[in-house]
mmCIF file of C-alpha atoms and ligand atoms in Angstrom:
data_model
loop_
_atom_site.group_PDB
_atom_site.id
_atom_site.type_symbol
_atom_site.label_atom_id
_atom_site.label_comp_id
_atom_site.label_asym_id
_atom_site.label_seq_id
_atom_site.Cartn_x
_atom_site.Cartn_y
_atom_site.Cartn_z
ATOM 1 C CA MET A 1 12.785 15.924 -16.877
ATOM 2 C CA SER A 2 10.352 13.508 -15.434
ATOM 3 C CA VAL A 3 8.702 14.710 -12.439
ATOM 4 C CA LEU A 4 7.181 12.241 -9.897
ATOM 5 C CA PHE A 5 4.720 13.509 -7.292
ATOM 6 C CA CYS A 6 3.477 11.365 -4.381
ATOM 7 C CA PHE A 7 0.410 11.813 -2.612
ATOM 8 C CA GLY A 8 1.133 10.603 1.015
ATOM 9 C CA LEU A 9 4.922 10.624 2.075
ATOM 10 C CA GLY A 10 4.167 7.713 4.439
ATOM 11 C CA TYR A 11 6.033 4.799 5.257
ATOM 12 C CA SER A 12 6.278 3.359 1.645
ATOM 13 C CA GLY A 13 5.603 6.748 0.060
ATOM 14 C CA ALA A 14 8.782 8.517 1.743
ATOM 15 C CA ARG A 15 10.981 5.557 0.596
ATOM 16 C CA LEU A 16 9.647 5.829 -2.789
ATOM 17 C CA ALA A 17 10.325 9.530 -3.197
ATOM 18 C CA ARG A 18 13.808 9.302 -1.853
ATOM 19 C CA ARG A 19 14.682 6.240 -4.262
ATOM 20 C CA ALA A 20 12.943 8.393 -7.088
ATOM 21 C CA CYS A 21 15.363 11.223 -6.538
ATOM 22 C CA ARG A 22 18.314 8.998 -7.006
ATOM 23 C CA ALA A 23 16.831 7.537 -9.994
ATOM 24 C CA GLY A 24 16.661 11.187 -11.514
ATOM 25 C CA PHE A 25 13.093 12.126 -11.206
ATOM 26 C CA ARG A 26 12.287 15.611 -9.821
ATOM 27 C CA VAL A 27 10.263 14.684 -6.784
ATOM 28 C CA LEU A 28 7.445 16.256 -4.911
ATOM 29 C CA GLY A 29 4.688 15.131 -2.608
ATOM 30 C CA THR A 30 2.332 15.763 0.347
ATOM 31 C CA SER A 31 2.388 15.393 3.776
ATOM 32 C CA ARG A 32 -0.007 16.782 6.469
ATOM 33 C CA LYS A 33 2.437 16.721 8.984
ATOM 34 C CA GLU A 34 4.731 19.851 9.565
ATOM 35 C CA HIS A 35 7.499 18.211 11.201
ATOM 36 C CA ALA A 36 7.570 15.286 7.952
ATOM 37 C CA ARG A 37 7.737 18.631 5.889
ATOM 38 C CA LYS A 38 11.243 19.519 6.938
ATOM 39 C CA GLU A 39 12.981 16.386 6.911
ATOM 40 C CA TYR A 40 13.835 15.868 3.335
ATOM 41 C CA LYS A 41 16.641 17.246 1.223
ATOM 42 C CA ASP A 42 15.802 16.522 -2.330
ATOM 43 C CA VAL A 43 11.980 16.027 -2.255
ATOM 44 C CA GLU A 44 9.888 19.294 -2.410
ATOM 45 C CA VAL A 45 7.117 18.444 0.082
ATOM 46 C CA LEU A 46 3.953 20.323 0.213
ATOM 47 C CA SER A 47 1.015 20.352 2.765
ATOM 48 C CA PHE A 48 -1.996 18.343 1.355
ATOM 49 C CA ASP A 49 -4.068 21.303 1.886
ATOM 50 C CA ASP A 50 -1.965 23.632 0.064
ATOM 51 C CA GLU A 51 -4.422 23.770 -2.806
ATOM 52 C CA GLU A 52 -2.323 26.454 -4.913
ATOM 53 C CA ARG A 53 0.892 24.520 -4.698
ATOM 54 C CA VAL A 54 -0.245 21.355 -5.252
ATOM 55 C CA ARG A 55 -2.218 22.363 -8.085
ATOM 56 C CA TRP A 56 0.921 24.288 -9.546
ATOM 57 C CA ALA A 57 3.009 20.690 -9.178
ATOM 58 C CA LEU A 58 0.150 18.647 -10.616
ATOM 59 C CA ASP A 59 0.244 20.742 -13.751
ATOM 60 C CA ARG A 60 3.867 19.674 -14.057
ATOM 61 C CA THR A 61 3.841 16.102 -13.007
ATOM 62 C CA THR A 62 4.450 13.294 -15.468
ATOM 63 C CA HIS A 63 4.200 10.483 -12.957
ATOM 64 C CA LEU A 64 1.794 10.495 -9.822
ATOM 65 C CA VAL A 65 1.829 7.945 -7.338
ATOM 66 C CA THR A 66 -0.984 8.014 -4.457
ATOM 67 C CA CYS A 67 -0.345 6.129 -1.301
ATOM 68 C CA VAL A 68 -3.369 7.676 0.437
ATOM 69 C CA PRO A 69 -5.715 4.929 1.587
ATOM 70 C CA PRO A 70 -9.796 5.385 1.442
ATOM 71 C CA HIS A 71 -11.624 7.028 4.044
ATOM 72 C CA LYS A 72 -12.113 4.900 7.032
ATOM 73 C CA THR A 73 -15.688 5.911 7.903
ATOM 74 C CA SER A 74 -18.165 5.266 4.660
ATOM 75 C CA GLU A 75 -21.736 6.558 3.774
ATOM 76 C CA THR A 76 -21.353 5.012 0.291
ATOM 77 C CA ASN A 77 -23.595 1.869 0.469
ATOM 78 C CA ASN A 78 -26.989 3.651 0.484
ATOM 79 C CA LYS A 79 -26.862 5.070 -2.751
ATOM 80 C CA LYS A 80 -28.674 3.234 -5.846
ATOM 81 C CA ASP A 81 -28.390 5.470 -8.171
ATOM 82 C CA LYS A 82 -25.533 4.775 -10.496
ATOM 83 C CA LYS A 83 -24.054 8.367 -10.748
ATOM 84 C CA ASP A 84 -24.709 8.964 -7.108
ATOM 85 C CA LYS A 85 -22.561 5.810 -6.282
ATOM 86 C CA ASP A 86 -19.746 6.890 -8.637
ATOM 87 C CA GLU A 87 -19.408 10.456 -7.135
ATOM 88 C CA GLU A 88 -19.568 8.935 -3.526
ATOM 89 C CA GLU A 89 -16.852 6.277 -4.242
ATOM 90 C CA ALA A 90 -14.664 9.108 -5.724
ATOM 91 C CA ARG A 91 -15.450 11.218 -2.380
ATOM 92 C CA GLU A 92 -14.062 8.383 -0.252
ATOM 93 C CA ASP A 93 -10.571 8.709 -1.436
ATOM 94 C CA ALA A 94 -9.102 11.865 -0.102
ATOM 95 C CA VAL A 95 -6.951 12.779 -3.369
ATOM 96 C CA LEU A 96 -10.001 12.043 -5.853
ATOM 97 C CA ALA A 97 -12.412 14.324 -3.760
ATOM 98 C CA ARG A 98 -9.853 17.352 -3.295
ATOM 99 C CA TYR A 99 -7.548 16.989 -6.673
ATOM 100 C CA GLY A 100 -9.431 14.776 -9.101
ATOM 101 C CA ASP A 101 -10.175 17.531 -11.552
ATOM 102 C CA ALA A 102 -6.494 18.188 -11.819
ATOM 103 C CA LEU A 103 -5.266 14.627 -12.394
ATOM 104 C CA GLY A 104 -6.671 13.313 -15.473
ATOM 105 C CA LYS A 105 -4.167 14.867 -17.922
ATOM 106 C CA ILE A 106 -1.131 13.413 -15.942
ATOM 107 C CA PRO A 107 0.332 10.934 -18.273
ATOM 108 C CA TRP A 108 0.984 8.263 -15.852
ATOM 109 C CA LEU A 109 -0.878 7.427 -12.619
ATOM 110 C CA CYS A 110 -0.269 4.848 -10.098
ATOM 111 C CA TYR A 111 -2.767 3.892 -7.383
ATOM 112 C CA TYR A 112 -1.464 1.849 -4.307
ATOM 113 C CA SER A 113 -4.394 -0.913 -3.622
ATOM 114 C CA SER A 114 -4.211 -3.866 -1.561
ATOM 115 C CA LEU A 115 -4.606 -7.897 -1.690
ATOM 116 C CA SER A 116 -7.803 -7.127 0.542
ATOM 117 C CA VAL A 117 -9.729 -6.577 -2.991
ATOM 118 C CA TYR A 118 -9.642 -10.416 -3.361
ATOM 119 C CA GLY A 119 -11.368 -11.284 -0.230
ATOM 120 C CA ASP A 120 -11.196 -14.876 1.233
ATOM 121 C CA HIS A 121 -10.363 -17.761 -1.262
ATOM 122 C CA GLY A 122 -9.876 -20.408 1.374
ATOM 123 C CA GLY A 123 -6.187 -20.806 0.700
ATOM 124 C CA GLY A 124 -6.628 -20.824 -3.065
ATOM 125 C CA GLU A 125 -4.017 -18.786 -5.658
ATOM 126 C CA VAL A 126 -4.895 -15.271 -6.894
ATOM 127 C CA ASP A 127 -3.770 -13.676 -9.682
ATOM 128 C CA GLU A 128 -4.715 -10.197 -11.293
ATOM 129 C CA GLU A 129 -7.594 -12.168 -13.115
ATOM 130 C CA THR A 130 -9.143 -13.416 -10.228
ATOM 131 C CA ALA A 131 -12.544 -12.362 -9.344
ATOM 132 C CA PRO A 132 -13.222 -10.776 -5.783
ATOM 133 C CA ALA A 133 -14.768 -13.360 -3.552
ATOM 134 C CA PHE A 134 -17.983 -11.698 -1.869
ATOM 135 C CA PRO A 135 -18.774 -10.796 0.648
ATOM 136 C CA LEU A 136 -15.636 -8.700 1.063
ATOM 137 C CA SER A 137 -14.384 -7.115 4.188
ATOM 138 C CA VAL A 138 -15.256 -3.263 4.802
ATOM 139 C CA ARG A 139 -11.595 -2.725 3.927
ATOM 140 C CA GLY A 140 -11.990 -4.620 0.818
ATOM 141 C CA GLU A 141 -15.085 -3.146 -0.437
ATOM 142 C CA LYS A 142 -13.294 0.426 0.020
ATOM 143 C CA ARG A 143 -10.369 -0.483 -2.025
ATOM 144 C CA LEU A 144 -12.478 -2.063 -4.913
ATOM 145 C CA ALA A 145 -14.591 1.227 -4.698
ATOM 146 C CA ALA A 146 -11.454 3.431 -5.163
ATOM 147 C CA GLU A 147 -9.912 1.173 -7.697
ATOM 148 C CA ARG A 148 -12.995 1.703 -9.791
ATOM 149 C CA ALA A 149 -12.982 5.412 -9.007
ATOM 150 C CA TRP A 150 -9.742 5.632 -10.071
ATOM 151 C CA GLN A 151 -10.210 3.415 -13.244
ATOM 152 C CA ARG A 152 -12.940 5.987 -14.115
ATOM 153 C CA LEU A 153 -10.864 8.932 -13.812
ATOM 154 C CA ALA A 154 -8.011 7.557 -16.337
ATOM 155 C CA THR A 155 -10.735 6.487 -18.616
ATOM 156 C CA ARG A 156 -11.993 9.722 -18.727
ATOM 157 C CA GLY A 157 -8.424 11.807 -19.070
ATOM 158 C CA GLY A 158 -7.105 9.117 -21.215
ATOM 159 C CA ALA A 159 -4.088 8.591 -18.753
ATOM 160 C CA ARG A 160 -2.352 5.415 -18.224
ATOM 161 C CA LEU A 161 -3.421 3.926 -14.867
ATOM 162 C CA CYS A 162 -1.268 1.009 -13.112
ATOM 163 C CA VAL A 163 -3.327 -0.501 -9.926
ATOM 164 C CA MET A 164 -0.665 -1.923 -7.428
ATOM 165 C CA ARG A 165 -2.206 -4.534 -5.290
ATOM 166 C CA ILE A 166 0.156 -4.715 -2.337
ATOM 167 C CA ALA A 167 1.137 -7.172 0.053
ATOM 168 C CA GLY A 168 1.632 -6.686 3.823
ATOM 169 C CA ILE A 169 4.484 -4.186 3.882
ATOM 170 C CA TYR A 170 7.714 -4.470 6.072
ATOM 171 C CA GLY A 171 11.250 -3.029 6.023
ATOM 172 C CA GLU A 172 13.400 -0.882 8.151
ATOM 173 C CA GLY A 173 11.491 0.313 11.130
ATOM 174 C CA ARG A 174 8.255 -1.778 10.604
ATOM 175 C CA ASN A 175 9.055 -5.641 10.975
ATOM 176 C CA ALA A 176 8.709 -8.675 13.097
ATOM 177 C CA LEU A 177 12.174 -8.303 14.579
ATOM 178 C CA LEU A 178 10.924 -4.605 16.128
ATOM 179 C CA ARG A 179 7.674 -6.428 17.298
ATOM 180 C CA VAL A 180 9.344 -8.961 19.024
ATOM 181 C CA ARG A 181 11.705 -6.502 20.499
ATOM 182 C CA ASP A 182 9.050 -4.001 22.102
ATOM 183 C CA LYS A 183 6.560 -5.941 22.404
ATOM 184 C CA LYS A 184 5.172 -5.562 26.071
ATOM 185 C CA GLY A 185 3.638 -8.453 27.259
ATOM 186 C CA LYS A 186 0.790 -8.608 24.843
ATOM 187 C CA PRO A 187 0.649 -12.029 22.852
ATOM 188 C CA PHE A 188 0.795 -12.535 19.161
ATOM 189 C CA VAL A 189 -1.937 -14.217 17.282
ATOM 190 C CA GLU A 190 -1.648 -17.541 15.385
ATOM 191 C CA SER A 191 -3.878 -18.361 12.906
ATOM 192 C CA ALA A 192 -4.101 -21.353 9.959
ATOM 193 C CA GLY A 193 -4.170 -18.368 7.188
ATOM 194 C CA VAL A 194 -1.300 -17.753 4.921
ATOM 195 C CA PHE A 195 -0.392 -14.163 4.099
ATOM 196 C CA ASN A 196 2.116 -12.619 1.349
ATOM 197 C CA ARG A 197 4.201 -9.904 2.110
ATOM 198 C CA ILE A 198 6.568 -7.427 0.437
ATOM 199 C CA HIS A 199 9.777 -5.836 1.681
ATOM 200 C CA VAL A 200 9.542 -1.871 1.189
ATOM 201 C CA ASP A 201 12.567 -1.866 -1.065
ATOM 202 C CA ASP A 202 11.018 -4.594 -3.643
ATOM 203 C CA LEU A 203 7.673 -2.627 -3.478
ATOM 204 C CA VAL A 204 9.698 0.861 -4.277
ATOM 205 C CA GLU A 205 11.505 -1.181 -7.235
ATOM 206 C CA ALA A 206 8.475 -2.347 -8.679
ATOM 207 C CA VAL A 207 6.764 1.094 -8.655
ATOM 208 C CA LEU A 208 10.087 2.579 -10.290
ATOM 209 C CA CYS A 209 9.948 -0.397 -12.995
ATOM 210 C CA ALA A 210 6.245 0.552 -13.663
ATOM 211 C CA ALA A 211 6.941 4.213 -13.756
ATOM 212 C CA ARG A 212 9.797 3.894 -16.365
ATOM 213 C CA LYS A 213 7.611 1.541 -18.483
ATOM 214 C CA ARG A 214 4.591 3.916 -17.898
ATOM 215 C CA ALA A 215 2.895 0.331 -17.151
ATOM 216 C CA THR A 216 -1.121 0.094 -17.359
ATOM 217 C CA GLY A 217 -3.262 -2.594 -15.623
ATOM 218 C CA ILE A 218 -3.255 -4.113 -12.324
ATOM 219 C CA PHE A 219 -0.212 -5.918 -10.487
ATOM 220 C CA ASN A 220 -0.118 -8.069 -7.276
ATOM 221 C CA ILE A 221 2.931 -6.644 -5.742
ATOM 222 C CA CYS A 222 3.971 -9.486 -3.172
ATOM 223 C CA ASP A 223 6.911 -11.750 -2.732
ATOM 224 C CA ASP A 224 6.904 -15.457 -3.669
ATOM 225 C CA VAL A 225 6.129 -17.167 -0.489
ATOM 226 C CA PRO A 226 2.698 -16.839 1.358
ATOM 227 C CA SER A 227 3.386 -17.922 4.709
ATOM 228 C CA LEU A 228 1.437 -18.319 8.127
ATOM 229 C CA SER A 229 0.522 -14.863 10.107
ATOM 230 C CA HIS A 230 2.852 -15.712 13.032
ATOM 231 C CA ALA A 231 5.761 -17.211 11.063
ATOM 232 C CA PRO A 232 7.715 -13.794 10.819
ATOM 233 C CA ILE A 233 7.280 -13.654 14.526
ATOM 234 C CA LEU A 234 8.618 -16.880 15.501
ATOM 235 C CA TYR A 235 11.505 -16.463 12.882
ATOM 236 C CA ALA A 236 12.270 -13.046 14.146
ATOM 237 C CA ALA A 237 12.576 -14.396 17.751
ATOM 238 C CA LYS A 238 15.069 -17.150 16.512
ATOM 239 C CA LEU A 239 17.143 -14.333 14.719
ATOM 240 C CA LEU A 240 17.120 -12.223 17.937
ATOM 241 C CA GLY A 241 17.905 -15.346 20.185
ATOM 242 C CA VAL A 242 15.182 -14.758 22.398
ATOM 243 C CA GLU A 243 12.396 -16.798 23.598
ATOM 244 C CA ALA A 244 9.390 -17.542 21.012
ATOM 245 C CA PRO A 245 6.611 -15.148 22.357
ATOM 246 C CA GLU A 246 3.194 -16.195 23.374
ATOM 247 C CA LEU A 247 0.832 -17.145 20.856
ATOM 248 C CA VAL A 248 -3.157 -16.927 21.040
ATOM 249 C CA SER A 249 -5.767 -18.146 18.778
ATOM 250 C CA VAL A 250 -8.132 -15.494 17.089
ATOM 251 C CA GLU A 251 -10.837 -16.545 19.164
ATOM 252 C CA GLU A 252 -8.953 -15.928 22.050
ATOM 253 C CA ALA A 253 -7.760 -12.469 20.696
ATOM 254 C CA ARG A 254 -11.273 -11.707 19.970
ATOM 255 C CA THR A 255 -12.756 -12.591 23.279
ATOM 256 C CA ARG A 256 -9.769 -10.856 25.167
ATOM 257 C CA GLY A 257 -10.005 -7.814 23.014
ATOM 258 C CA LEU A 258 -6.631 -7.720 22.375
ATOM 259 C CA LEU A 259 -7.105 -6.872 18.628
ATOM 260 C CA SER A 260 -9.044 -4.114 16.676
ATOM 261 C CA GLU A 261 -12.118 -5.341 14.499
ATOM 262 C CA MET A 262 -9.937 -4.114 11.250
ATOM 263 C CA ALA A 263 -7.033 -6.262 12.599
ATOM 264 C CA LEU A 264 -9.021 -9.284 13.164
ATOM 265 C CA SER A 265 -10.790 -9.033 9.640
ATOM 266 C CA PHE A 266 -7.135 -10.112 8.258
ATOM 267 C CA HIS A 267 -7.489 -13.258 9.723
ATOM 268 C CA GLY A 268 -10.952 -14.118 8.312
ATOM 269 C CA GLU A 269 -9.326 -14.196 4.796
ATOM 270 C CA CYS A 270 -6.715 -16.692 3.527
ATOM 271 C CA LYS A 271 -5.235 -16.644 -0.149
ATOM 272 C CA ARG A 272 -1.954 -17.070 -2.014
ATOM 273 C CA ALA A 273 -1.150 -14.205 -4.283
ATOM 274 C CA LYS A 274 0.675 -14.824 -7.588
ATOM 275 C CA ASN A 275 3.275 -12.370 -8.708
ATOM 276 C CA GLY A 276 4.187 -13.565 -12.054
ATOM 277 C CA LYS A 277 2.630 -10.686 -13.781
ATOM 278 C CA MET A 278 4.658 -8.421 -11.758
ATOM 279 C CA ARG A 279 7.851 -10.136 -12.532
ATOM 280 C CA LYS A 280 7.455 -10.565 -16.217
ATOM 281 C CA GLU A 281 5.874 -7.464 -17.575
ATOM 282 C CA LEU A 282 7.416 -4.805 -14.831
ATOM 283 C CA GLU A 283 10.625 -7.191 -14.906
ATOM 284 C CA VAL A 284 11.143 -7.044 -11.137
ATOM 285 C CA ALA A 285 13.784 -9.074 -9.603
ATOM 286 C CA LEU A 286 12.724 -9.221 -5.980
ATOM 287 C CA ARG A 287 15.665 -8.843 -3.394
ATOM 288 C CA TYR A 288 13.771 -10.655 -0.867
ATOM 289 C CA ALA A 289 11.735 -13.440 -2.275
ATOM 290 C CA ASP A 290 10.300 -14.159 1.397
ATOM 291 C CA TYR A 291 10.126 -12.846 4.750
ATOM 292 C CA ARG A 292 13.146 -14.928 5.648
ATOM 293 C CA ALA A 293 15.307 -13.160 3.608
ATOM 294 C CA GLY A 294 13.987 -9.955 4.731
ATOM 295 C CA LEU A 295 14.513 -10.661 8.208
ATOM 296 C CA ILE A 296 17.975 -11.861 7.861
ATOM 297 C CA GLU A 297 18.821 -8.554 6.147
ATOM 298 C CA LEU A 298 17.275 -6.440 8.747
ATOM 299 C CA ALA A 299 18.776 -8.347 11.602
ATOM 300 C CA GLN A 300 22.257 -7.957 10.227
ATOM 301 C CA ARG A 301 21.643 -4.180 9.778
ATOM 302 C CA THR A 302 20.270 -3.448 13.377
HETATM 303 N N1 NAP B 1 0.678 -1.165 5.197
HETATM 304 C C1 NAP B 1 0.657 -2.369 4.593
HETATM 305 O O1 NAP B 1 0.912 -3.398 4.934
HETATM 306 C C2 NAP B 1 -0.428 -2.161 3.327
HETATM 307 C C3 NAP B 1 -0.573 -3.426 2.533
HETATM 308 C C4 NAP B 1 -1.172 -3.277 1.547
HETATM 309 C C5 NAP B 1 -1.480 -1.765 1.029
HETATM 310 N N2 NAP B 1 -1.598 -0.897 1.801
HETATM 311 C C6 NAP B 1 -1.503 0.453 1.183
HETATM 312 O O2 NAP B 1 -0.490 1.222 0.644
HETATM 313 C C7 NAP B 1 -0.478 2.527 0.964
HETATM 314 C C8 NAP B 1 0.953 2.810 1.515
HETATM 315 O O3 NAP B 1 0.768 2.029 2.709
HETATM 316 P P1 NAP B 1 1.965 2.693 4.099
HETATM 317 O O4 NAP B 1 1.776 1.728 4.824
HETATM 318 O O5 NAP B 1 2.944 3.523 3.475
HETATM 319 O O6 NAP B 1 0.813 3.825 4.662
HETATM 320 P P2 NAP B 1 1.103 4.917 5.496
HETATM 321 O O7 NAP B 1 2.748 5.022 6.319
HETATM 322 O O8 NAP B 1 0.162 5.060 6.547
HETATM 323 O O9 NAP B 1 1.145 6.401 4.488
HETATM 324 C C9 NAP B 1 -0.377 6.760 4.277
HETATM 325 C C10 NAP B 1 0.056 8.272 3.835
HETATM 326 O O10 NAP B 1 -1.484 8.506 3.117
HETATM 327 C C11 NAP B 1 -1.649 9.847 3.747
HETATM 328 N N3 NAP B 1 -3.026 10.083 4.109
HETATM 329 C C12 NAP B 1 -3.587 9.258 4.875
HETATM 330 N N4 NAP B 1 -5.044 9.904 4.896
HETATM 331 C C13 NAP B 1 -5.027 10.980 4.189
HETATM 332 C C14 NAP B 1 -5.839 12.070 4.016
HETATM 333 N N5 NAP B 1 -7.433 11.959 4.382
HETATM 334 N N6 NAP B 1 -5.361 13.138 3.178
HETATM 335 C C15 NAP B 1 -4.241 13.345 2.899
HETATM 336 N N7 NAP B 1 -3.457 12.408 2.811
HETATM 337 C C16 NAP B 1 -3.561 11.211 3.731
HETATM 338 C C17 NAP B 1 -0.686 9.749 4.965
HETATM 339 O O11 NAP B 1 -0.405 11.357 5.597
HETATM 340 P P3 NAP B 1 0.142 11.999 6.596
HETATM 341 O O12 NAP B 1 1.719 11.596 6.360
HETATM 342 O O13 NAP B 1 0.089 13.512 6.022
HETATM 343 O O14 NAP B 1 -0.286 11.266 7.736
HETATM 344 C C18 NAP B 1 0.475 9.335 4.469
HETATM 345 O O15 NAP B 1 1.481 9.938 4.266
HETATM 346 C C19 NAP B 1 -1.877 2.701 1.614
HETATM 347 O O16 NAP B 1 -2.877 3.166 0.730
HETATM 348 C C20 NAP B 1 -1.848 1.435 2.538
HETATM 349 O O17 NAP B 1 -3.388 1.368 2.777
HETATM 350 C C21 NAP B 1 -0.419 -0.719 2.719
#
């Protein structure tokens, strides 16, 4: 039986785990939250820190997916020696740091990365062959370092590695409709930058397609139509039949301290991601080709 192990049963990991159970996988995963470990019927949820059980499960895993992002703080960049740098990059990823030695023999590995690795392309198109535009944001640097660390691990162990460069994830429980409804007087940011997005159900489908094929390589996982950052907010307001919320410029958001540095850094990059490789090689048929299709369906559900 195929055994799928998911590190990080967060927003998208939890949905992948449940869908993979229905698709016939035996599914195990980790969470550091005790309450989350009790929420599942079919998924066997382990504590990330329970090394004995996690290692036992990894020995039986045929498909490994990791949704764990790189650590937020970094000490990497001062290291000059290449071997030191490789080791430091692996330490920045909690999964590699703790369980790296137990992963190399798993036949298929899938790393959740992000479109941030491309950096700012001034609105130009990016596909999987596009080189990063330096300098990258700290987020982008860390992702790229994590991708490299996973690639080294796969090469050493002879595993098949699939790297998913994911757009902004939305879906049930995390979407513009909720943000418009729940916002308590805070304005939204309006910028000239465009962004791709991906509905979590389409993301899950793409990962399952890749798992079935044991696909290798890098894939952009995103919708067909990049759009302005505030477009889903305005569309959500329209669907809800409420007044369009106040929008402020990035500069104003910075001056008034409305957004974190991390959130502001998203607005410093603009690119249009292409998903042709995902569609062709993984044979993913997107249910939600753009944010409008996703929001319409979500609005009907609520
Ligand atoms: N959200 C987006 O729009 C977006 C876009 C592109 C890429 N991504 C990336 O895609 C992945 C999944 O996204 P998501 O939105 O589903 O993330 P999420 O809800 O934040 O889930 C991340 C999971 O990683 C686990 N985790 C984080 N740090 C950990 C650590 N140090 N040790 C062990 N486990 C740790 C969390 O565990 P606990 O549940 O135990 O806290 C959580 O289950 C992430 O890597 C994210 O950065 C996200």
